[in-house]
Coordinates of C-alpha atoms in Angstrom, one line a residue:
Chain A
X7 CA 44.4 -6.9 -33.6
X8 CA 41.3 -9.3 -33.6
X9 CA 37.7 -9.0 -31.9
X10 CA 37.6 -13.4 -31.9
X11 CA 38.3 -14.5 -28.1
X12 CA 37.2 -16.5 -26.1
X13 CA 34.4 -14.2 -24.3
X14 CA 33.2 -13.0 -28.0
X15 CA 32.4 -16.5 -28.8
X16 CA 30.6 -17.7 -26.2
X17 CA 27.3 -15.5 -26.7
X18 CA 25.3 -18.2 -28.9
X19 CA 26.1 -21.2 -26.1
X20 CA 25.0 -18.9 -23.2
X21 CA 21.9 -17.4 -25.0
X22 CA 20.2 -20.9 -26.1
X23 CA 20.6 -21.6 -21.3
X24 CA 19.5 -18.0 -21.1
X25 CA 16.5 -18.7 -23.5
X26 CA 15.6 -22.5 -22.0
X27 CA 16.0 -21.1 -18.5
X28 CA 14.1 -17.8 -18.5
X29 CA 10.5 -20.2 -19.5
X30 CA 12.0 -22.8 -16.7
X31 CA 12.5 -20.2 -14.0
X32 CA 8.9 -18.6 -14.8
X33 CA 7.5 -21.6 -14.1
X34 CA 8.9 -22.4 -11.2
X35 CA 8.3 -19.2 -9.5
X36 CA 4.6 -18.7 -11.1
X37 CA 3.5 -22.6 -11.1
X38 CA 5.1 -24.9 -8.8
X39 CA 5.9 -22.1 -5.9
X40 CA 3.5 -21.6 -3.4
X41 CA 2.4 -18.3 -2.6
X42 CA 4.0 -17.0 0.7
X43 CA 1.4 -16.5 4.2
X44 CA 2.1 -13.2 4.8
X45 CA 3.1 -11.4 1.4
X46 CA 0.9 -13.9 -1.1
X47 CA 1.9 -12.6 -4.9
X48 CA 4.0 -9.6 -4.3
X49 CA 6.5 -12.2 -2.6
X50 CA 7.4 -13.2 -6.2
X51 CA 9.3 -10.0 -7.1
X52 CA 12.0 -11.6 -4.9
X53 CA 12.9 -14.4 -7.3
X54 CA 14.1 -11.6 -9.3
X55 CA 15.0 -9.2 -6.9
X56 CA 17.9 -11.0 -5.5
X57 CA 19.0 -12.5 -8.8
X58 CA 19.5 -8.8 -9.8
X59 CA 21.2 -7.7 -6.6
X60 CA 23.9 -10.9 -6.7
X61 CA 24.3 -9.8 -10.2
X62 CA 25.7 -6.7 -9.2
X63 CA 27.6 -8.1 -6.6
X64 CA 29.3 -10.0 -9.7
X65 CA 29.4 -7.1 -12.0
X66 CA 31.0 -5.2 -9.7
X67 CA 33.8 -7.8 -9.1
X68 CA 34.4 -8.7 -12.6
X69 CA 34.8 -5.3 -13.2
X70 CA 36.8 -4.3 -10.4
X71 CA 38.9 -7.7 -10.9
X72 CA 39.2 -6.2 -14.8
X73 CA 40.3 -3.3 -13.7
X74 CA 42.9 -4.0 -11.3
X75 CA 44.1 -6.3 -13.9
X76 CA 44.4 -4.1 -16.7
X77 CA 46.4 -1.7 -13.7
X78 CA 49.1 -4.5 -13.7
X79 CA 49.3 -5.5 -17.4
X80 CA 47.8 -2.4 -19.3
X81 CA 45.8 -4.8 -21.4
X82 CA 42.9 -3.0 -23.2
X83 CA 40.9 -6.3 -23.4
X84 CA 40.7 -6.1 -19.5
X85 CA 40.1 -2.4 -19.4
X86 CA 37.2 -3.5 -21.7
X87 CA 35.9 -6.2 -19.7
X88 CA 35.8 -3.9 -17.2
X89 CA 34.1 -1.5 -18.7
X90 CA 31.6 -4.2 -19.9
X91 CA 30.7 -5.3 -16.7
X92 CA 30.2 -1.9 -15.0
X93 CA 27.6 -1.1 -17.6
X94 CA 25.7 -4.3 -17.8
X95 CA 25.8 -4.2 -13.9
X96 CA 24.3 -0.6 -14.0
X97 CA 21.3 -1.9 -15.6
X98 CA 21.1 -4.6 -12.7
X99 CA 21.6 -2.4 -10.0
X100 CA 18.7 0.0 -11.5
X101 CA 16.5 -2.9 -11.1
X102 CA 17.5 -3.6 -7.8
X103 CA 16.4 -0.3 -6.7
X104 CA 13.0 -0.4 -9.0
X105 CA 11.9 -4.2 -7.4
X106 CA 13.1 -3.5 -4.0
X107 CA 10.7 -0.4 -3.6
X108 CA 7.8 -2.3 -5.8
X109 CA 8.5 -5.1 -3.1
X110 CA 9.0 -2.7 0.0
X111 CA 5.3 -0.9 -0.5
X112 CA 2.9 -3.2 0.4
X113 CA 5.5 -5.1 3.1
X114 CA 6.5 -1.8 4.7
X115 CA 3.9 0.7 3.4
X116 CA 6.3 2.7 1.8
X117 CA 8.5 2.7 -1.3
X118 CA 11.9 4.5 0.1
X119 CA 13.1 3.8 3.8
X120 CA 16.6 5.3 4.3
X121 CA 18.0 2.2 6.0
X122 CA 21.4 0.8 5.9
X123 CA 20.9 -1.7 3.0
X124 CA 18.9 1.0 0.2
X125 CA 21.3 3.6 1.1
X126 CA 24.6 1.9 0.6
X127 CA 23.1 0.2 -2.4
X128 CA 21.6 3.8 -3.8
X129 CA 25.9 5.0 -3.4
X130 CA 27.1 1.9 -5.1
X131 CA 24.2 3.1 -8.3
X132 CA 26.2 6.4 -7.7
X133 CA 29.0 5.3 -8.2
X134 CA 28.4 3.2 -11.3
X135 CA 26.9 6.7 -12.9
X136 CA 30.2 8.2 -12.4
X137 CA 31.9 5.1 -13.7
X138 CA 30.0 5.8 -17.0
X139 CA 30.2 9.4 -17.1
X140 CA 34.0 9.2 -16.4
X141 CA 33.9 7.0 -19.3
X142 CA 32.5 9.4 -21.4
X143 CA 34.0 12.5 -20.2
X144 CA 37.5 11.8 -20.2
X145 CA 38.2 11.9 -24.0
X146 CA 42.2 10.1 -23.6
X147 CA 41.0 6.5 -23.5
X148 CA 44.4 4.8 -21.4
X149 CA 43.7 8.1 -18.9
X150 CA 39.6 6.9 -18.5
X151 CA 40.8 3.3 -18.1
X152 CA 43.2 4.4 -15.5
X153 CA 40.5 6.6 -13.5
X154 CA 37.9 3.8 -13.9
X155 CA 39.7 0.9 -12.6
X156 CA 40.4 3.1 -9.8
X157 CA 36.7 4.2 -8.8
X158 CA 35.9 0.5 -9.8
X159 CA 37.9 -0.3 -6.9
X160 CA 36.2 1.9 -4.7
X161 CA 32.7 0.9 -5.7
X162 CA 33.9 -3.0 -4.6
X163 CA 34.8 -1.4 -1.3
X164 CA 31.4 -0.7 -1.1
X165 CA 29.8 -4.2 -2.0
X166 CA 30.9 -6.2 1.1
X167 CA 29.3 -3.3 3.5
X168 CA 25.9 -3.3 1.0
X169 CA 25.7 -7.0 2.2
X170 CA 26.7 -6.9 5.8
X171 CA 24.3 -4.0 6.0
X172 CA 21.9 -6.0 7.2
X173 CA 23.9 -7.3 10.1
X174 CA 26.2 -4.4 10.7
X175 CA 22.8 -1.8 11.0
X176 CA 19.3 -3.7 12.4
X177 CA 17.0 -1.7 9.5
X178 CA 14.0 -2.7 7.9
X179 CA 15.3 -4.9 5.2
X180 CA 15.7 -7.8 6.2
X181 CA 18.7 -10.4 6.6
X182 CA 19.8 -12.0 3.3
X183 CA 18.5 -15.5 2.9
X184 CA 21.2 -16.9 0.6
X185 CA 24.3 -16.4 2.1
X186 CA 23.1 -15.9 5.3
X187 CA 25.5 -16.1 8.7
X188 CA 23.1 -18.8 9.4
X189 CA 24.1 -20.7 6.5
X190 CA 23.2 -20.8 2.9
X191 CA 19.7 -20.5 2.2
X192 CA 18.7 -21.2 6.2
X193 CA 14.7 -21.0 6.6
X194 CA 13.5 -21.2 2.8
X195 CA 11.4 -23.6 2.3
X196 CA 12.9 -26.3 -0.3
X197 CA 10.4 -25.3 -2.9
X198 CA 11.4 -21.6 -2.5
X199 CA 15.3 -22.2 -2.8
X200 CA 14.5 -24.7 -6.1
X201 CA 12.9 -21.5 -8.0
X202 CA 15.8 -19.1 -6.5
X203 CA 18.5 -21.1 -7.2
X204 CA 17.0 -21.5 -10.9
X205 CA 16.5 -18.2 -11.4
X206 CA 19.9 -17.1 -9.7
X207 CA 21.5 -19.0 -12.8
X208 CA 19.1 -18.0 -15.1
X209 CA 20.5 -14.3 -14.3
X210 CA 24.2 -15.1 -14.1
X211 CA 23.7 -17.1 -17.5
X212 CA 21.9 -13.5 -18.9
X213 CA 24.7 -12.0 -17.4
X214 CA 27.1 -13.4 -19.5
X215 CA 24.9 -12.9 -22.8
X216 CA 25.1 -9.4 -22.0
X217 CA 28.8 -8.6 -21.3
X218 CA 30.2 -10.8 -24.0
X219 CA 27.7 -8.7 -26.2
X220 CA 29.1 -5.6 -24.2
X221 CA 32.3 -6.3 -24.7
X222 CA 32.1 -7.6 -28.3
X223 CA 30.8 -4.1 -29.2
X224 CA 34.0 -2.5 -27.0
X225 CA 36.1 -4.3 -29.1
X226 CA 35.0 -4.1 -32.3
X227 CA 34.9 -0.1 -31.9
X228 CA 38.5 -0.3 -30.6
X229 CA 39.1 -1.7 -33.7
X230 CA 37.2 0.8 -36.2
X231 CA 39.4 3.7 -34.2
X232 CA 43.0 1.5 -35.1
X233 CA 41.5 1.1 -38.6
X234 CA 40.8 4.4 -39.2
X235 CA 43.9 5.9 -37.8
X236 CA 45.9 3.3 -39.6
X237 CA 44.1 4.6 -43.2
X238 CA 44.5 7.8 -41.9
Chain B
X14 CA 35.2 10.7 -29.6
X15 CA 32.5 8.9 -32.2
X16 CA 30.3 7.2 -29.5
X17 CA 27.8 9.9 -28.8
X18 CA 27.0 9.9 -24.8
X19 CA 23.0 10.1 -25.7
X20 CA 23.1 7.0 -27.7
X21 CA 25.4 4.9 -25.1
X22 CA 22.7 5.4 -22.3
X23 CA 19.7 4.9 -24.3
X24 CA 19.4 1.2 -23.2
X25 CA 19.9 2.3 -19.3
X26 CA 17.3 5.1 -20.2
X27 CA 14.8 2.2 -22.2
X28 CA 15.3 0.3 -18.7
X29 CA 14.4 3.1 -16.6
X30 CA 11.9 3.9 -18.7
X31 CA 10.3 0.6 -18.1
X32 CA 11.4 0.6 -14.6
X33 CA 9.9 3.5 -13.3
X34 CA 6.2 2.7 -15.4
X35 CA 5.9 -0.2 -13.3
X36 CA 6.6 1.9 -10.3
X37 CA 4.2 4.2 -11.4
X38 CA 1.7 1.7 -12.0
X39 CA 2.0 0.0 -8.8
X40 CA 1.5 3.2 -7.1
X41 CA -1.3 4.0 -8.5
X42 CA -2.6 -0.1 -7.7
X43 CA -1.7 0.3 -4.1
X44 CA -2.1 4.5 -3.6
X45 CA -3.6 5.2 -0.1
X46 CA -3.0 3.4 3.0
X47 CA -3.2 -0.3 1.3
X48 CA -1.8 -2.9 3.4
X49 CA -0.5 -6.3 2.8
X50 CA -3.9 -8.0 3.9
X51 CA -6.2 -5.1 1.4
X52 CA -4.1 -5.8 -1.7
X53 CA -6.1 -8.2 -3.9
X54 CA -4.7 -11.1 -5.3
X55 CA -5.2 -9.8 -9.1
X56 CA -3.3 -6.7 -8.3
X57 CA -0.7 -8.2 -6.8
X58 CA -0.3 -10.7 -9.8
X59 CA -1.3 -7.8 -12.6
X60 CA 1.9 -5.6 -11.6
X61 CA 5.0 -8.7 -10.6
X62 CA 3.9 -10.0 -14.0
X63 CA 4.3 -6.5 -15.5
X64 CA 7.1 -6.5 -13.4
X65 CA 9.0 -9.6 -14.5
X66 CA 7.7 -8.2 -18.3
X67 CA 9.0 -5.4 -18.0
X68 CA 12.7 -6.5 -17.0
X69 CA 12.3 -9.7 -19.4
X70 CA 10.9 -7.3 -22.4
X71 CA 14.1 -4.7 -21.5
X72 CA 16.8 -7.5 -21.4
X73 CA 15.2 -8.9 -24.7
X74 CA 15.6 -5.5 -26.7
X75 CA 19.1 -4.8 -25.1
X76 CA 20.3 -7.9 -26.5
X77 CA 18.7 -6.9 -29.7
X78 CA 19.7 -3.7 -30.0
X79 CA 23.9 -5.0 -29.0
X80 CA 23.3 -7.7 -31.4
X81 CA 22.3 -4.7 -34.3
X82 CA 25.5 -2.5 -33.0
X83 CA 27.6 -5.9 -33.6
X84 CA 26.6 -6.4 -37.3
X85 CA 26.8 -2.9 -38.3
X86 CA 30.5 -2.7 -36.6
X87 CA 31.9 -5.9 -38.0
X88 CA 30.3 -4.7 -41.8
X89 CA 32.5 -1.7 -40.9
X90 CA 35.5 -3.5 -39.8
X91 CA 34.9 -5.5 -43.3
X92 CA 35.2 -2.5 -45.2
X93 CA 37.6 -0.4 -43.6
X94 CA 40.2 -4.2 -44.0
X95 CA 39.1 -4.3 -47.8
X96 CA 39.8 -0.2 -48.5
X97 CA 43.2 -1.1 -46.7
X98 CA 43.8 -4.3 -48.4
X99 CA 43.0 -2.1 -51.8
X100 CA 45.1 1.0 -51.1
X101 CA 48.2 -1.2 -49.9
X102 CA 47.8 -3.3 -52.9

């Protein structure tokens, strides 16, 4: 049993884009981006805001992908990348729904609207609780793998209506600007999609940092438990 | 079960905790009926900066903090190989 693969390894590469991009992105969305008409400054929590919310679009397909494939092969590595990303996808969608409402205020007038888009993305934060307390609750580790990948599967159910919201149920929020139905990134300005686009892989690249780390850590205790039981 | 469930959320709760002080903040910047047009440009800088700190400060002491957990595991893995390596010997 070894902790060294391929996803361990990669951490150092992937924190030296992380740590050039982060300064890159800033600037971009602080310095060279105009300031929007209608929202002037508070327009800039978008250029985090949707990095955060296609981050837990990913999260939750890694994981679900992770779990469905440690359903066919009964892999703990994939039950652990699973894991990994539901967690490190928890923290995103938490700040989905703390810049969304930071964002809403001053262009609605009010934090909290229950329209389509917050409410399906409030039950996919629901979902990832339960996916961590199940975690923690069920003490037979192959039985809370089992469960998770299950309710993993679920929570990707809900992914594809969180972004069709929008469409599906006219609301408040307004349509998404990157993958649109108009096309990708139809009606932002050049300068606009340049800072997105950097800090879109600015995120993914954090992403990464964080569920190698994630999963390193899965890993290694996994290994501790086989060690002890082996001197015990 | 080792992992204690307190300790495996404190890093959600360290983001929330963050989280929810800009929210705070913010409320109290734009408390009343503030619209788009009344909300000086200071405040509106002042709290996305706080903002963007606040996430950029949280991800920085999560990787920290997993970086920490990391070292002390592999030391333990170390050990636990060596008392094994001993006792077999």
């Amino acid at each position: 049993m070894t902790t060294k693969t391929g996803l361990s390894r990669s951490p150092t590469v992937l924190t030296i884009l992380a740590a050039v991009g982060f300064p890159i992105s800033l600037y971009l969305i602080f310095v060279a981006t105009p300031l929007d008409a209608e929202l002037g400054f508070t327009q800039k929590i978008f250029y985090f805001h949707v990095p955060c919310a296609w981050i837990t679009y990913l999260a939750f397909f890694v994981g679900s992908g992770s779990g469905v494939a440690y359903l066919l092969r009964r892999s703990r590595r994939w039950d652990h990348l699973a894991h990994a990303s539901i967690e490190v996808g928890t923290v995103f969608t938490t700040l989905v729904l703390v810049t969304g409402p930071l964002w809403a205020r001053p262009a609605w007038g009010a934090y909290w609207v229950w329209d389509a888009r917050l409410t399906t993305t409030f039950v996919l934060w629901l979902i990832e609780i339960a996916y961590l307390l199940l975690r923690e609750f069920v003490e037979e580790p192959e039985k809370a793998a089992r469960f998770c990948a299950v309710l993993g599967l679920l929570g990707a159910l809900d992914v594809p209506v969180i972004h069709f919201s929008v469409v599906l149920w006219r609301g408040l929020h307004p349509e998404a600007v990157v993958l649109s139905p108009r096309g990708f990134a139809s009606g932002l300005p050049a300068d606009f999609l340049v800072a997105l686009v950097v800090s879109l892989a600015t995120f993914t690249v954090l992403f990464g940092v964080m569920l190698s780390l994630r999963y390193r850590v899965l890993r290694a205790t996994e290994q501790i438990d086989y060690l002890r039981r082996g001197a015990g | 079960m080792e992992r204690h469930f307190h300790a495996r959320l404190r890093p959600v709760a360290v983001f929330l905790l963050l989280s929810f002080s800009v929210v705070f903040a913010s409320g109290q910047a734009w408390a009343g009926d503030a619209r788009v047009g009344d909300v000086t440009l200071w405040r509106n800088a002042h709290f996305v900066v706080a903002a963007y700190g606040a996430v950029w400060l949280g991800t920085v002491l999560y990787i920290l903090r997993l970086l920490r957990r990391i070292a002390a595991l592999e030391r333990d893995i170390a050990r636990l190989q060596a008392d094994q390596k001993r006792t077999s010997s």
